[in-house]
């Protein structure tokens, strides 16, 4: 199967990649903030430890996207 030709006005592959990285980065920022909000409410409840682990994971994801955004710019 061949790839469709780019039409005038279509965004470039580089532009699409940059847009996807920004969207993914925004999602990671949101995920980290959601975890922080849940921890602020739950503090030491039964789910707090699981949410702390998720927050650490989201923090690593966010750091990776920030690294990639710096590389791409």
PDB file of N, CA and C in Angstrom:
ATOM      1  N   UNK A   1       0.852  -1.183   0.000  1.00  0.00           N
ATOM      2  CA  UNK A   1       0.000   0.000   0.000  1.00  0.00           C
ATOM      3  C   UNK A   1       0.891   1.238   0.000  1.00  0.00           C
ATOM      4  N   UNK A   2       0.597   2.168  -0.854  1.00  0.00           N
ATOM      5  CA  UNK A   2       1.414   3.375  -0.936  1.00  0.00           C
ATOM      6  C   UNK A   2       0.812   4.467  -0.069  1.00  0.00           C
ATOM      7  N   UNK A   3       1.684   5.328   0.365  1.00  0.00           N
ATOM      8  CA  UNK A   3       1.278   6.442   1.212  1.00  0.00           C
ATOM      9  C   UNK A   3       0.625   7.531   0.355  1.00  0.00           C
ATOM     10  N   UNK A   4      -0.486   8.126   0.798  1.00  0.00           N
ATOM     11  CA  UNK A   4      -1.102   9.194   0.004  1.00  0.00           C
ATOM     12  C   UNK A   4      -0.165  10.394  -0.085  1.00  0.00           C
ATOM     13  N   UNK A   5      -0.223  11.061  -1.210  1.00  0.00           N
ATOM     14  CA  UNK A   5       0.617  12.241  -1.380  1.00  0.00           C
ATOM     15  C   UNK A   5       0.153  13.356  -0.461  1.00  0.00           C
ATOM     16  N   UNK A   6       1.117  14.152  -0.052  1.00  0.00           N
ATOM     17  CA  UNK A   6       0.807  15.327   0.750  1.00  0.00           C
ATOM     18  C   UNK A   6       0.122  16.365  -0.117  1.00  0.00           C
ATOM     19  N   UNK A   7      -0.913  16.953   0.386  1.00  0.00           N
ATOM     20  CA  UNK A   7      -1.634  17.992  -0.343  1.00  0.00           C
ATOM     21  C   UNK A   7      -1.149  19.361   0.104  1.00  0.00           C
ATOM     22  N   UNK A   8      -1.293  20.364  -0.752  1.00  0.00           N
ATOM     23  CA  UNK A   8      -0.916  21.716  -0.342  1.00  0.00           C
ATOM     24  C   UNK A   8      -1.677  22.101   0.924  1.00  0.00           C
ATOM     25  N   UNK A   9      -0.975  22.664   1.870  1.00  0.00           N
ATOM     26  CA  UNK A   9      -1.583  23.073   3.129  1.00  0.00           C
ATOM     27  C   UNK A   9      -1.542  22.016   4.214  1.00  0.00           C
ATOM     28  N   UNK A  10      -1.221  20.765   3.837  1.00  0.00           N
ATOM     29  CA  UNK A  10      -1.075  19.716   4.845  1.00  0.00           C
ATOM     30  C   UNK A  10       0.123  20.033   5.733  1.00  0.00           C
ATOM     31  N   UNK A  11       0.012  19.758   7.024  1.00  0.00           N
ATOM     32  CA  UNK A  11       1.175  19.987   7.894  1.00  0.00           C
ATOM     33  C   UNK A  11       2.302  19.016   7.544  1.00  0.00           C
ATOM     34  N   UNK A  12       3.518  19.459   7.735  1.00  0.00           N
ATOM     35  CA  UNK A  12       4.671  18.604   7.473  1.00  0.00           C
ATOM     36  C   UNK A  12       4.747  17.501   8.530  1.00  0.00           C
ATOM     37  N   UNK A  13       5.501  16.471   8.236  1.00  0.00           N
ATOM     38  CA  UNK A  13       5.699  15.386   9.194  1.00  0.00           C
ATOM     39  C   UNK A  13       6.328  15.931  10.470  1.00  0.00           C
ATOM     40  N   UNK A  14       7.271  16.853  10.325  1.00  0.00           N
ATOM     41  CA  UNK A  14       7.929  17.446  11.500  1.00  0.00           C
ATOM     42  C   UNK A  14       6.926  18.225  12.348  1.00  0.00           C
ATOM     43  N   UNK A  15       6.031  18.940  11.680  1.00  0.00           N
ATOM     44  CA  UNK A  15       5.013  19.707  12.395  1.00  0.00           C
ATOM     45  C   UNK A  15       4.056  18.774  13.140  1.00  0.00           C
ATOM     46  N   UNK A  16       3.670  17.682  12.490  1.00  0.00           N
ATOM     47  CA  UNK A  16       2.790  16.705  13.133  1.00  0.00           C
ATOM     48  C   UNK A  16       3.465  16.063  14.342  1.00  0.00           C
ATOM     49  N   UNK A  17       4.740  15.721  14.190  1.00  0.00           N
ATOM     50  CA  UNK A  17       5.489  15.116  15.296  1.00  0.00           C
ATOM     51  C   UNK A  17       5.577  16.086  16.478  1.00  0.00           C
ATOM     52  N   UNK A  18       5.876  17.341  16.201  1.00  0.00           N
ATOM     53  CA  UNK A  18       5.962  18.342  17.268  1.00  0.00           C
ATOM     54  C   UNK A  18       4.615  18.490  17.976  1.00  0.00           C
ATOM     55  N   UNK A  19       3.542  18.478  17.197  1.00  0.00           N
ATOM     56  CA  UNK A  19       2.198  18.598  17.791  1.00  0.00           C
ATOM     57  C   UNK A  19       1.899  17.406  18.692  1.00  0.00           C
ATOM     58  N   UNK A  20       2.229  16.210  18.232  1.00  0.00           N
ATOM     59  CA  UNK A  20       1.974  15.010  19.040  1.00  0.00           C
ATOM     60  C   UNK A  20       2.788  15.036  20.332  1.00  0.00           C
ATOM     61  N   UNK A  21       4.034  15.488  20.260  1.00  0.00           N
ATOM     62  CA  UNK A  21       4.852  15.573  21.472  1.00  0.00           C
ATOM     63  C   UNK A  21       4.257  16.564  22.468  1.00  0.00           C
ATOM     64  N   UNK A  22       3.766  17.699  21.959  1.00  0.00           N
ATOM     65  CA  UNK A  22       3.155  18.687  22.862  1.00  0.00           C
ATOM     66  C   UNK A  22       1.899  18.133  23.511  1.00  0.00           C
ATOM     67  N   UNK A  23       1.074  17.422  22.746  1.00  0.00           N
ATOM     68  CA  UNK A  23      -0.154  16.832  23.295  1.00  0.00           C
ATOM     69  C   UNK A  23       0.187  15.781  24.348  1.00  0.00           C
ATOM     70  N   UNK A  24       1.160  14.913  24.042  1.00  0.00           N
ATOM     71  CA  UNK A  24       1.569  13.890  25.008  1.00  0.00           C
ATOM     72  C   UNK A  24       2.137  14.524  26.272  1.00  0.00           C
ATOM     73  N   UNK A  25       2.935  15.576  26.107  1.00  0.00           N
ATOM     74  CA  UNK A  25       3.502  16.277  27.264  1.00  0.00           C
ATOM     75  C   UNK A  25       2.384  16.858  28.124  1.00  0.00           C
ATOM     76  N   UNK A  26       1.407  17.484  27.477  1.00  0.00           N
ATOM     77  CA  UNK A  26       0.279  18.058  28.226  1.00  0.00           C
ATOM     78  C   UNK A  26      -0.477  16.971  28.989  1.00  0.00           C
ATOM     79  N   UNK A  27      -0.623  15.801  28.386  1.00  0.00           N
ATOM     80  CA  UNK A  27      -1.279  14.688  29.074  1.00  0.00           C
ATOM     81  C   UNK A  27      -0.520  14.247  30.304  1.00  0.00           C
ATOM     82  N   UNK A  28       0.798  14.219  30.211  1.00  0.00           N
ATOM     83  CA  UNK A  28       1.617  13.829  31.371  1.00  0.00           C
ATOM     84  C   UNK A  28       1.559  14.882  32.473  1.00  0.00           C
ATOM     85  N   UNK A  29       1.544  16.152  32.089  1.00  0.00           N
ATOM     86  CA  UNK A  29       1.387  17.219  33.095  1.00  0.00           C
ATOM     87  C   UNK A  29       0.059  17.031  33.817  1.00  0.00           C
ATOM     88  N   UNK A  30      -0.995  16.779  33.048  1.00  0.00           N
ATOM     89  CA  UNK A  30      -2.315  16.565  33.643  1.00  0.00           C
ATOM     90  C   UNK A  30      -2.361  15.348  34.550  1.00  0.00           C
ATOM     91  N   UNK A  31      -1.750  14.246  34.109  1.00  0.00           N
ATOM     92  CA  UNK A  31      -1.750  13.023  34.918  1.00  0.00           C
ATOM     93  C   UNK A  31      -1.025  13.245  36.241  1.00  0.00           C
ATOM     94  N   UNK A  32       0.089  13.947  36.187  1.00  0.00           N
ATOM     95  CA  UNK A  32       0.848  14.233  37.413  1.00  0.00           C
ATOM     96  C   UNK A  32       0.016  15.098  38.365  1.00  0.00           C
ATOM     97  N   UNK A  33      -0.657  16.095  37.822  1.00  0.00           N
ATOM     98  CA  UNK A  33      -1.481  16.980  38.658  1.00  0.00           C
ATOM     99  C   UNK A  33      -2.681  16.238  39.255  1.00  0.00           C
ATOM    100  N   UNK A  34      -3.259  15.319  38.499  1.00  0.00           N
ATOM    101  CA  UNK A  34      -4.371  14.521  39.025  1.00  0.00           C
ATOM    102  C   UNK A  34      -3.904  13.703  40.217  1.00  0.00           C
ATOM    103  N   UNK A  35      -2.748  13.065  40.087  1.00  0.00           N
ATOM    104  CA  UNK A  35      -2.206  12.274  41.201  1.00  0.00           C
ATOM    105  C   UNK A  35      -1.949  13.162  42.413  1.00  0.00           C
ATOM    106  N   UNK A  36      -1.375  14.335  42.187  1.00  0.00           N
ATOM    107  CA  UNK A  36      -1.118  15.264  43.297  1.00  0.00           C
ATOM    108  C   UNK A  36      -2.418  15.664  43.973  1.00  0.00           C
ATOM    109  N   UNK A  37      -3.461  15.921  43.189  1.00  0.00           N
ATOM    110  CA  UNK A  37      -4.759  16.284  43.752  1.00  0.00           C
ATOM    111  C   UNK A  37      -5.371  15.149  44.557  1.00  0.00           C
ATOM    112  N   UNK A  38      -5.262  13.936  44.032  1.00  0.00           N
ATOM    113  CA  UNK A  38      -5.794  12.786  44.765  1.00  0.00           C
ATOM    114  C   UNK A  38      -5.064  12.602  46.088  1.00  0.00           C
ATOM    115  N   UNK A  39      -3.753  12.766  46.062  1.00  0.00           N
ATOM    116  CA  UNK A  39      -2.983  12.622  47.308  1.00  0.00           C
ATOM    117  C   UNK A  39      -3.315  13.715  48.311  1.00  0.00           C
ATOM    118  N   UNK A  40      -3.592  14.918  47.806  1.00  0.00           N
ATOM    119  CA  UNK A  40      -3.957  16.006  48.711  1.00  0.00           C
ATOM    120  C   UNK A  40      -5.256  15.694  49.447  1.00  0.00           C
ATOM    121  N   UNK A  41      -6.165  14.986  48.793  1.00  0.00           N
ATOM    122  CA  UNK A  41      -7.446  14.649  49.402  1.00  0.00           C
ATOM    123  C   UNK A  41      -7.341  13.381  50.257  1.00  0.00           C
ATOM    124  N   UNK A  42      -6.698  12.363  49.725  1.00  0.00           N
ATOM    125  CA  UNK A  42      -6.664  11.061  50.401  1.00  0.00           C
ATOM    126  C   UNK A  42      -5.617  10.967  51.508  1.00  0.00           C
ATOM    127  N   UNK A  43      -4.569  11.715  51.382  1.00  0.00           N
ATOM    128  CA  UNK A  43      -3.425  11.727  52.304  1.00  0.00           C
ATOM    129  C   UNK A  43      -2.947  10.327  52.671  1.00  0.00           C
ATOM    130  N   UNK A  44      -3.532   9.745  53.698  1.00  0.00           N
ATOM    131  CA  UNK A  44      -3.063   8.439  54.176  1.00  0.00           C
ATOM    132  C   UNK A  44      -4.123   7.355  54.056  1.00  0.00           C
ATOM    133  N   UNK A  45      -5.071   7.559  53.180  1.00  0.00           N
ATOM    134  CA  UNK A  45      -6.123   6.563  52.989  1.00  0.00           C
ATOM    135  C   UNK A  45      -5.563   5.278  52.373  1.00  0.00           C
ATOM    136  N   UNK A  46      -6.395   4.274  52.261  1.00  0.00           N
ATOM    137  CA  UNK A  46      -5.925   2.976  51.762  1.00  0.00           C
ATOM    138  C   UNK A  46      -5.362   3.023  50.339  1.00  0.00           C
ATOM    139  N   UNK A  47      -5.799   3.955  49.531  1.00  0.00           N
ATOM    140  CA  UNK A  47      -5.324   4.022  48.145  1.00  0.00           C
ATOM    141  C   UNK A  47      -4.091   4.914  47.980  1.00  0.00           C
ATOM    142  N   UNK A  48      -3.693   5.615  49.043  1.00  0.00           N
ATOM    143  CA  UNK A  48      -2.628   6.612  48.930  1.00  0.00           C
ATOM    144  C   UNK A  48      -1.313   6.021  48.429  1.00  0.00           C
ATOM    145  N   UNK A  49      -0.953   4.837  48.898  1.00  0.00           N
ATOM    146  CA  UNK A  49       0.326   4.247  48.478  1.00  0.00           C
ATOM    147  C   UNK A  49       0.321   3.933  46.981  1.00  0.00           C
ATOM    148  N   UNK A  50      -0.783   3.404  46.483  1.00  0.00           N
ATOM    149  CA  UNK A  50      -0.888   3.110  45.046  1.00  0.00           C
ATOM    150  C   UNK A  50      -0.822   4.400  44.233  1.00  0.00           C
ATOM    151  N   UNK A  51      -1.470   5.440  44.720  1.00  0.00           N
ATOM    152  CA  UNK A  51      -1.458   6.717  44.005  1.00  0.00           C
ATOM    153  C   UNK A  51      -0.060   7.327  44.049  1.00  0.00           C
ATOM    154  N   UNK A  52       0.657   7.177  45.165  1.00  0.00           N
ATOM    155  CA  UNK A  52       2.041   7.658  45.237  1.00  0.00           C
ATOM    156  C   UNK A  52       2.907   6.971  44.174  1.00  0.00           C
ATOM    157  N   UNK A  53       2.722   5.674  44.014  1.00  0.00           N
ATOM    158  CA  UNK A  53       3.473   4.930  42.994  1.00  0.00           C
ATOM    159  C   UNK A  53       3.103   5.429  41.595  1.00  0.00           C
ATOM    160  N   UNK A  54       1.824   5.677  41.367  1.00  0.00           N
ATOM    161  CA  UNK A  54       1.400   6.202  40.063  1.00  0.00           C
ATOM    162  C   UNK A  54       1.988   7.586  39.834  1.00  0.00           C
ATOM    163  N   UNK A  55       2.025   8.412  40.877  1.00  0.00           N
ATOM    164  CA  UNK A  55       2.586   9.758  40.752  1.00  0.00           C
ATOM    165  C   UNK A  55       4.066   9.694  40.385  1.00  0.00           C
ATOM    166  N   UNK A  56       4.801   8.761  40.979  1.00  0.00           N
ATOM    167  CA  UNK A  56       6.215   8.613  40.629  1.00  0.00           C
ATOM    168  C   UNK A  56       6.367   8.198  39.171  1.00  0.00           C
ATOM    169  N   UNK A  57       5.538   7.276  38.733  1.00  0.00           N
ATOM    170  CA  UNK A  57       5.576   6.832  37.339  1.00  0.00           C
ATOM    171  C   UNK A  57       5.259   7.985  36.394  1.00  0.00           C
ATOM    172  N   UNK A  58       4.233   8.742  36.718  1.00  0.00           N
ATOM    173  CA  UNK A  58       3.872   9.888  35.879  1.00  0.00           C
ATOM    174  C   UNK A  58       4.986  10.938  35.881  1.00  0.00           C
ATOM    175  N   UNK A  59       5.659  11.096  36.998  1.00  0.00           N
ATOM    176  CA  UNK A  59       6.786  12.021  37.062  1.00  0.00           C
ATOM    177  C   UNK A  59       7.907  11.596  36.122  1.00  0.00           C
ATOM    178  N   UNK A  60       8.157  10.287  36.060  1.00  0.00           N
ATOM    179  CA  UNK A  60       9.183   9.785  35.120  1.00  0.00           C
ATOM    180  C   UNK A  60       8.745  10.009  33.676  1.00  0.00           C
ATOM    181  N   UNK A  61       7.476   9.749  33.394  1.00  0.00           N
ATOM    182  CA  UNK A  61       6.967   9.976  32.036  1.00  0.00           C
ATOM    183  C   UNK A  61       7.117  11.449  31.657  1.00  0.00           C
ATOM    184  N   UNK A  62       6.734  12.326  32.571  1.00  0.00           N
ATOM    185  CA  UNK A  62       6.816  13.758  32.308  1.00  0.00           C
ATOM    186  C   UNK A  62       8.262  14.172  32.049  1.00  0.00           C
ATOM    187  N   UNK A  63       9.187  13.682  32.856  1.00  0.00           N
ATOM    188  CA  UNK A  63      10.603  14.018  32.660  1.00  0.00           C
ATOM    189  C   UNK A  63      11.082  13.556  31.288  1.00  0.00           C
ATOM    190  N   UNK A  64      10.643  12.392  30.858  1.00  0.00           N
ATOM    191  CA  UNK A  64      11.049  11.883  29.535  1.00  0.00           C
ATOM    192  C   UNK A  64      10.492  12.759  28.417  1.00  0.00           C
ATOM    193  N   UNK A  65       9.233  13.167  28.515  1.00  0.00           N
ATOM    194  CA  UNK A  65       8.674  14.035  27.484  1.00  0.00           C
ATOM    195  C   UNK A  65       9.346  15.405  27.491  1.00  0.00           C
ATOM    196  N   UNK A  66       9.681  15.923  28.666  1.00  0.00           N
ATOM    197  CA  UNK A  66      10.381  17.200  28.715  1.00  0.00           C
ATOM    198  C   UNK A  66      11.767  17.084  28.071  1.00  0.00           C
ATOM    199  N   UNK A  67      12.440  15.955  28.299  1.00  0.00           N
ATOM    200  CA  UNK A  67      13.743  15.725  27.673  1.00  0.00           C
ATOM    201  C   UNK A  67      13.593  15.680  26.152  1.00  0.00           C
ATOM    202  N   UNK A  68      12.573  14.970  25.680  1.00  0.00           N
ATOM    203  CA  UNK A  68      12.374  14.849  24.241  1.00  0.00           C
ATOM    204  C   UNK A  68      11.984  16.172  23.606  1.00  0.00           C
ATOM    205  N   UNK A  69      11.188  16.978  24.310  1.00  0.00           N
ATOM    206  CA  UNK A  69      10.828  18.290  23.779  1.00  0.00           C
ATOM    207  C   UNK A  69      12.068  19.176  23.645  1.00  0.00           C
ATOM    208  N   UNK A  70      12.952  19.114  24.637  1.00  0.00           N
ATOM    209  CA  UNK A  70      14.197  19.899  24.549  1.00  0.00           C
ATOM    210  C   UNK A  70      15.028  19.434  23.350  1.00  0.00           C
ATOM    211  N   UNK A  71      15.097  18.124  23.152  1.00  0.00           N
ATOM    212  CA  UNK A  71      15.863  17.569  22.011  1.00  0.00           C
ATOM    213  C   UNK A  71      15.296  18.026  20.684  1.00  0.00           C
ATOM    214  N   UNK A  72      13.989  18.054  20.568  1.00  0.00           N
ATOM    215  CA  UNK A  72      13.340  18.369  19.307  1.00  0.00           C
ATOM    216  C   UNK A  72      13.423  19.854  18.962  1.00  0.00           C
ATOM    217  N   UNK A  73      13.555  20.686  19.950  1.00  0.00           N
ATOM    218  CA  UNK A  73      13.580  22.128  19.664  1.00  0.00           C
ATOM    219  C   UNK A  73      14.936  22.478  19.277  1.00  0.00           C
TER     220      UNK A  73
END
